[in-house]
Amino acid sequence: MYSLDETLQQRLRERARLAGMDEEAMLASLLNEALSKESQGHSLYISAPVNALVEGLYREDTTIADILQQGDFGIGTFNDLDGEMVVCDGVVYQLRADGQAYAVSPDTRTPFACVTFFTPYSEEEIQGPLDYPELLALFDRMLPSHNMLYAIRVTGEFDYVRTRSVPRQEAYRPLVEVAREQPEFEFAQVKGTLVGFWTPQFMESVAVPGYHLHFITADKQHGGHLLNCRPRRVRIAIQHIPQLQLGLPMTLDYLTADLTRDTHDDLQEAEH
Ligand code: ZN
């Protein structure tokens, strides 16, 4: 029906081999991905309002397969709050409380994830070193307006990175309590990537406001929710996102939860 040139055929064979799929299935999956990217028109997909997570709703029905339909880049967590999520180049990593990264099966579920198809409009090389406040100030200068959503990726060498990863939880324990006892990890002279978003303050019931970044090492073995870092030599890539698509879960817990409380203080403490 169609014929591909030799180079494309080779690349397709290689991708299929890596994914353990036959070529036809790989081709169908790539086409589907390309076409859904097109129709997404750069929106940020958030699988559930973060308010629900703050109130201890740690189980929803959204699968990792669902998430990957909505984006190839982003962050989140897993059901039972079992670690921090990083989605990078269409691969999902689970950074558990033991400090290790795990591969994630498509039927794994998430109570909260934010993803987009990453197509940066602005890139900058930084010959550091920068401390964390200086990095955030640099982001601030790169964002044309703080009333928009942005995806942010920072790749390169860091003198120092400090992260944390949430330990697996029983449902209904308020997030702010859980956050007080999460293990932290420090990395020195490490290569890796920060993945995350800027969310305007007025969206704080929907997503974590301000800069929310997760870190994964270049060897994809370690990382977590970013607490502090000092980049040395990095490339910063930023994409502005003019649309938000918000999932509202259909679980009984979600449908019957009281989400009227002001969760501002809890979220500030839990996420920063
Ligand atoms: Zn986080």
Coordinates of N, CA and C in Angstrom, one line a residue, residues 106-267:
P106 N 2.1 -0.7 31.5 CA 1.0 0.2 31.0 C -0.3 0.2 31.9
D107 N -0.5 -0.9 32.6 CA -1.8 -1.0 33.4 C -1.6 -0.5 34.8
T108 N -0.4 0.0 35.2 CA -0.2 0.7 36.5 C -1.1 1.9 36.5
R109 N -1.6 2.3 37.7 CA -2.5 3.4 37.8 C -2.0 4.6 38.6
T110 N -2.5 5.7 38.3 CA -2.1 7.0 38.9 C -3.2 7.8 39.4
P111 N -3.1 8.4 40.6 CA -4.1 9.3 41.1 C -3.9 10.7 40.7
F112 N -2.6 11.0 40.2 CA -2.3 12.4 39.7 C -1.1 12.4 38.8
A113 N -1.3 12.9 37.6 CA -0.2 13.0 36.7 C -0.5 14.2 35.7
C114 N 0.6 14.9 35.3 CA 0.5 16.0 34.4 C 1.4 15.7 33.2
V115 N 0.9 15.7 32.0 CA 1.8 15.4 30.9 C 1.4 16.3 29.7
T116 N 2.4 16.5 28.8 CA 2.1 17.2 27.5 C 3.0 16.6 26.5
F117 N 2.8 16.8 25.2 CA 3.8 16.5 24.2 C 4.8 17.6 24.1
F118 N 6.0 17.3 24.4 CA 7.0 18.4 24.6 C 7.6 18.8 23.3
T119 N 7.4 20.1 23.0 CA 7.9 20.7 21.8 C 8.4 22.1 22.2
P120 N 9.6 22.2 22.7 CA 10.1 23.5 23.3 C 10.2 24.6 22.2
Y121 N 9.8 25.9 22.6 CA 9.9 27.0 21.7 C 11.2 27.8 22.1
S122 N 11.7 27.6 23.2 CA 12.9 28.4 23.6 C 13.9 27.6 24.4
E123 N 15.2 27.7 23.9 CA 16.2 26.9 24.6 C 17.4 27.8 24.9
E124 N 18.0 27.5 26.0 CA 19.2 28.3 26.4 C 20.2 27.4 27.0
E125 N 21.5 27.6 26.6 CA 22.6 26.9 27.2 C 23.1 27.7 28.4
I126 N 23.4 27.0 29.5 CA 23.9 27.7 30.7 C 25.2 27.1 31.0
Q127 N 26.2 28.0 31.1 CA 27.5 27.6 31.6 C 27.6 28.1 33.0
G128 N 27.3 27.3 34.0 CA 27.0 27.6 35.4 C 28.3 28.1 36.1
P129 N 28.4 28.0 37.3 CA 27.4 27.3 38.2 C 26.3 28.3 38.6
L130 N 25.1 27.7 38.9 CA 24.0 28.5 39.4 C 23.5 27.9 40.6
D131 N 23.1 28.7 41.6 CA 22.4 28.0 42.7 C 20.9 28.0 42.4
Y132 N 20.1 27.4 43.3 CA 18.7 27.1 43.0 C 17.9 28.4 42.8
P133 N 18.0 29.4 43.7 CA 17.3 30.7 43.5 C 17.7 31.3 42.1
E134 N 18.9 31.2 41.7 CA 19.4 31.8 40.5 C 18.8 31.1 39.3
L135 N 18.6 29.7 39.4 CA 18.0 28.9 38.3 C 16.5 29.4 38.2
L136 N 15.8 29.5 39.3 CA 14.4 29.9 39.3 C 14.3 31.3 38.7
A137 N 15.2 32.2 39.0 CA 15.2 33.6 38.5 C 15.4 33.5 37.0
L138 N 16.2 32.6 36.5 CA 16.5 32.5 35.1 C 15.2 32.0 34.4
F139 N 14.5 31.0 35.0 CA 13.3 30.5 34.4 C 12.3 31.7 34.3
D140 N 12.2 32.5 35.4 CA 11.3 33.6 35.4 C 11.5 34.6 34.2
R141 N 12.8 34.8 33.9 CA 13.1 35.6 32.8 C 12.7 35.0 31.4
M142 N 12.7 33.7 31.4 CA 12.4 33.0 30.1 C 10.9 32.8 29.9
L143 N 10.1 33.1 30.9 CA 8.6 32.9 30.8 C 8.1 34.3 30.4
P144 N 7.5 34.3 29.2 CA 6.9 35.6 28.7 C 5.8 36.1 29.6
S145 N 5.0 35.2 30.2 CA 3.9 35.6 31.1 C 3.7 34.6 32.2
H146 N 3.5 34.9 33.4 CA 3.3 33.9 34.5 C 1.9 33.4 34.5
N147 N 1.0 33.9 33.6 CA -0.4 33.5 33.7 C -0.6 32.3 32.7
M148 N 0.5 31.8 32.2 CA 0.4 30.7 31.2 C 1.0 29.4 31.9
L149 N 0.7 28.3 31.3 CA 1.3 27.0 31.7 C 2.6 26.8 30.9
Y150 N 3.6 26.3 31.5 CA 4.9 26.0 30.8 C 5.4 24.6 31.2
A151 N 5.9 23.9 30.2 CA 6.7 22.7 30.4 C 8.2 23.1 30.4
I152 N 8.9 22.5 31.3 CA 10.3 22.9 31.5 C 11.2 21.7 31.5
R153 N 12.3 21.7 30.7 CA 13.2 20.6 30.8 C 14.6 21.1 30.9
V154 N 15.4 20.6 31.9 CA 16.8 21.1 32.1 C 17.7 19.8 32.1
T155 N 18.5 19.8 31.1 CA 19.4 18.6 30.9 C 20.8 19.0 31.0
G156 N 21.6 18.2 31.7 CA 23.1 18.4 31.7 C 23.7 18.0 33.0
E157 N 24.7 18.8 33.4 CA 25.6 18.4 34.6 C 25.2 19.3 35.8
F158 N 25.0 18.7 36.9 CA 24.7 19.4 38.1 C 25.8 19.1 39.2
D159 N 26.2 20.2 39.9 CA 27.1 20.0 41.0 C 26.4 19.3 42.2
Y160 N 25.1 19.6 42.3 CA 24.4 19.1 43.5 C 22.9 19.0 43.1
V161 N 22.3 17.9 43.6 CA 20.8 17.8 43.5 C 20.3 17.1 44.8
R162 N 19.2 17.7 45.3 CA 18.5 17.0 46.4 C 17.1 16.7 46.1
T163 N 16.7 15.5 46.2 CA 15.3 15.1 45.9 C 14.7 14.3 47.1
R164 N 13.4 14.1 46.9 CA 12.7 13.2 47.9 C 11.7 12.3 47.1
S165 N 11.4 11.2 47.7 CA 10.4 10.3 47.0 C 9.4 9.9 48.1
V166 N 8.1 10.0 47.8 CA 7.1 9.6 48.8 C 7.1 8.1 49.0
P167 N 7.0 7.6 50.2 CA 6.8 6.2 50.5 C 5.4 5.8 50.3
R168 N 5.2 4.5 49.8 CA 3.9 4.0 49.6 C 3.0 4.2 50.9
Q169 N 1.7 4.6 50.6 CA 0.8 4.9 51.7 C -0.5 4.2 51.7
E170 N -1.2 4.1 52.8 CA -2.6 3.7 52.9 C -3.4 5.0 52.4
A171 N -4.5 4.7 51.8 CA -5.4 5.9 51.4 C -5.8 6.7 52.6
Y172 N -6.2 7.9 52.4 CA -6.9 8.8 53.3 C -6.0 9.4 54.3
R173 N -4.7 9.1 54.3 CA -3.8 9.9 55.2 C -3.5 11.2 54.5
P174 N -3.7 12.3 55.2 CA -3.5 13.6 54.5 C -2.1 13.7 53.9
L175 N -2.0 14.3 52.7 CA -0.7 14.4 52.1 C 0.3 15.2 52.9
V176 N -0.1 16.2 53.7 CA 0.8 17.0 54.4 C 1.5 16.1 55.5
E177 N 0.8 15.1 56.1 CA 1.4 14.2 57.1 C 2.4 13.3 56.4
V178 N 2.1 12.8 55.3 CA 2.9 11.9 54.5 C 4.2 12.6 54.2
A179 N 4.1 13.8 53.8 CA 5.2 14.6 53.3 C 6.3 14.8 54.3
R180 N 5.9 14.8 55.6 CA 6.8 15.1 56.7 C 7.8 13.9 56.9
E181 N 7.5 12.7 56.4 CA 8.4 11.6 56.6 C 8.9 10.9 55.4
Q182 N 9.1 11.8 54.3 CA 9.6 11.1 53.1 C 11.1 11.1 53.0
P183 N 11.7 10.0 52.6 CA 13.2 10.0 52.4 C 13.7 11.0 51.4
E184 N 14.9 11.5 51.7 CA 15.5 12.5 50.8 C 16.8 11.9 50.3
F185 N 17.2 12.3 49.1 CA 18.4 11.8 48.4 C 19.3 12.9 47.9
E186 N 20.6 12.8 48.1 CA 21.5 13.8 47.6 C 22.4 13.3 46.5
F187 N 22.7 14.1 45.5 CA 23.6 13.7 44.4 C 24.6 14.8 44.3
A188 N 25.9 14.4 44.0 CA 26.9 15.3 43.8 C 27.5 15.0 42.4
Q189 N 27.9 16.0 41.7 CA 28.5 15.9 40.3 C 27.7 14.8 39.5
V190 N 26.5 15.1 39.2 CA 25.7 14.1 38.6 C 25.1 14.7 37.3
K191 N 24.9 13.8 36.3 CA 24.3 14.2 35.0 C 22.9 13.7 35.1
G192 N 22.0 14.5 34.6 CA 20.6 14.1 34.6 C 19.6 15.2 34.0
T193 N 18.4 15.0 34.2 CA 17.3 15.9 33.6 C 16.3 16.3 34.7
L194 N 15.9 17.5 34.7 CA 14.8 18.0 35.4 C 13.6 18.1 34.5
V195 N 12.5 17.6 34.9 CA 11.3 17.5 34.1 C 10.2 18.2 34.9
G196 N 9.4 19.1 34.4 CA 8.4 19.7 35.2 C 7.6 20.8 34.5
F197 N 6.9 21.6 35.4 CA 6.0 22.6 34.9 C 6.0 23.9 35.7
W198 N 5.7 25.0 35.1 CA 5.2 26.2 35.8 C 3.7 26.2 35.7
T199 N 3.1 26.4 36.9 CA 1.6 26.5 37.0 C 1.3 27.8 37.7
P200 N 0.4 28.6 37.1 CA 0.0 29.9 37.8 C -0.6 29.6 39.2
Q201 N -0.4 30.5 40.1 CA -1.0 30.4 41.4 C -2.5 30.2 41.4
F202 N -3.2 30.8 40.5 CA -4.7 30.7 40.5 C -5.2 29.3 40.1
M203 N -4.3 28.4 39.7 CA -4.7 27.1 39.4 C -4.4 26.1 40.6
E204 N -4.2 26.6 41.8 CA -3.6 25.7 42.8 C -4.5 24.6 43.3
S205 N -5.8 24.6 43.0 CA -6.6 23.5 43.3 C -6.5 22.4 42.3
V206 N -5.9 22.7 41.1 CA -5.8 21.8 40.0 C -4.4 21.1 39.9
A207 N -3.4 21.9 40.1 CA -2.0 21.4 40.0 C -1.2 22.2 41.0
V208 N 0.0 21.6 41.3 CA 1.0 22.3 42.2 C 1.4 23.6 41.6
P209 N 1.1 24.8 42.3 CA 1.4 26.1 41.7 C 2.9 26.4 41.8
G210 N 3.4 27.2 40.9 CA 4.8 27.6 40.8 C 5.6 26.6 40.0
Y211 N 6.9 26.5 40.3 CA 7.7 25.5 39.6 C 7.6 24.1 40.3
H212 N 7.3 23.1 39.6 CA 7.2 21.8 40.2 C 8.0 20.9 39.2
L213 N 9.2 20.4 39.8 CA 10.1 19.7 38.9 C 10.5 18.4 39.6
H214 N 10.7 17.3 38.8 CA 11.2 16.1 39.2 C 12.6 15.9 38.5
F215 N 13.4 15.1 39.2 CA 14.8 14.9 38.6 C 15.0 13.4 38.3
I216 N 15.7 13.1 37.2 CA 16.1 11.7 36.9 C 17.5 11.7 36.4
T217 N 18.3 10.8 36.9 CA 19.7 10.8 36.5 C 19.9 10.4 35.1
A218 N 21.0 10.7 34.4 CA 21.2 10.4 33.0 C 21.1 8.9 32.8
D219 N 21.6 8.1 33.7 CA 21.5 6.6 33.6 C 20.1 6.0 33.9
K220 N 19.1 6.9 34.2 CA 17.7 6.6 34.5 C 17.6 5.6 35.7
Q221 N 18.5 5.7 36.7 CA 18.5 4.8 37.8 C 17.9 5.5 39.1
H222 N 18.1 6.8 39.2 CA 17.7 7.4 40.5 C 17.1 8.8 40.2
G223 N 16.4 9.3 41.3 CA 15.9 10.6 41.2 C 14.7 10.8 42.1
G224 N 13.8 11.8 41.9 CA 12.7 12.1 42.7 C 12.2 13.5 42.5
H225 N 11.3 13.9 43.5 CA 10.8 15.3 43.5 C 11.9 16.2 43.9
L226 N 12.1 17.3 43.1 CA 13.2 18.2 43.3 C 13.0 19.1 44.5
L227 N 14.0 19.1 45.4 CA 14.0 20.1 46.5 C 15.0 21.2 46.4
N228 N 16.1 20.8 45.7 CA 17.2 21.8 45.6 C 18.2 21.3 44.5
C229 N 18.8 22.3 43.8 CA 19.9 21.8 42.9 C 20.8 23.0 42.5
R230 N 22.0 22.6 42.1 CA 22.9 23.6 41.6 C 23.5 23.1 40.2
P231 N 22.9 23.6 39.1 CA 23.3 23.2 37.8 C 24.7 23.8 37.5
R232 N 25.5 23.0 36.7 CA 26.8 23.5 36.3 C 26.8 23.8 34.8
R233 N 26.5 22.8 34.0 CA 26.4 23.1 32.5 C 25.1 22.4 32.1
V234 N 24.1 23.2 31.7 CA 22.9 22.6 31.3 C 22.2 23.3 30.1
R235 N 21.3 22.6 29.5 CA 20.5 23.2 28.4 C 19.0 23.3 29.0
I236 N 18.5 24.5 29.0 CA 17.1 24.7 29.5 C 16.2 24.8 28.3
A237 N 15.1 24.0 28.2 CA 14.1 24.1 27.1 C 12.8 24.3 27.7
I238 N 12.1 25.3 27.2 CA 10.8 25.7 27.7 C 9.7 25.7 26.6
Q239 N 8.5 25.2 26.9 CA 7.4 25.2 26.0 C 6.2 25.9 26.7
H240 N 5.6 26.9 26.0 CA 4.4 27.4 26.7 C 3.2 26.6 26.2
I241 N 2.2 26.5 27.1 CA 1.1 25.6 26.9 C -0.2 26.5 27.1
P242 N -0.9 26.7 26.0 CA -2.1 27.7 26.1 C -3.4 27.0 26.5
Q243 N -3.3 25.7 26.8 CA -4.6 25.0 27.1 C -4.5 24.0 28.2
L244 N -5.5 23.8 28.9 CA -5.5 22.8 30.0 C -6.6 21.8 29.8
Q245 N -6.3 20.5 29.9 CA -7.3 19.5 29.9 C -7.3 18.8 31.2
L246 N -8.4 18.9 31.9 CA -8.4 18.3 33.3 C -9.3 17.1 33.4
G247 N -8.8 16.0 33.8 CA -9.6 14.8 34.1 C -10.3 14.9 35.4
L248 N -11.6 14.4 35.4 CA -12.3 14.4 36.7 C -12.6 12.9 36.9
P249 N -12.0 12.3 37.9 CA -12.1 10.8 38.1 C -13.5 10.4 38.4
M250 N -13.8 9.1 38.0 CA -15.2 8.6 38.2 C -15.2 7.6 39.3
T251 N -14.2 7.5 40.2 CA -14.2 6.5 41.3 C -15.2 7.0 42.3
L252 N -15.7 6.1 43.1 CA -16.7 6.4 44.1 C -16.1 7.3 45.2
D253 N -14.8 7.1 45.5 CA -14.1 7.9 46.5 C -14.1 9.4 46.0
Y254 N -13.8 9.6 44.7 CA -13.7 10.9 44.2 C -15.0 11.6 44.2
L255 N -16.0 10.8 43.7 CA -17.4 11.4 43.5 C -18.0 11.8 44.8
T256 N -17.6 11.1 45.9 CA -18.2 11.4 47.2 C -17.3 12.2 48.2
A257 N -16.1 12.6 47.7 CA -15.2 13.3 48.6 C -15.6 14.7 48.8
D258 N -15.3 15.3 50.0 CA -15.5 16.7 50.2 C -14.3 17.4 49.8
L259 N -14.4 18.2 48.7 CA -13.2 18.9 48.2 C -13.4 20.4 48.4
T260 N -14.2 20.8 49.4 CA -14.4 22.2 49.6 C -13.4 22.9 50.5
R261 N -12.6 22.1 51.2 CA -11.6 22.7 52.1 C -10.6 23.5 51.3
D262 N -10.1 24.6 51.9 CA -9.0 25.4 51.3 C -7.7 24.6 51.6
T263 N -7.0 24.0 50.6 CA -5.9 23.2 50.8 C -4.5 23.9 50.6
H264 N -4.6 25.2 50.5 CA -3.4 26.0 50.2 C -2.2 25.7 51.1
D265 N -2.4 25.8 52.4 CA -1.3 25.6 53.3 C -0.7 24.2 53.3
D266 N -1.6 23.2 53.2 CA -1.1 21.8 53.1 C -0.3 21.6 51.9
L267 N -0.7 22.2 50.7 CA 0.0 22.0 49.5 C 1.3 22.6 49.5

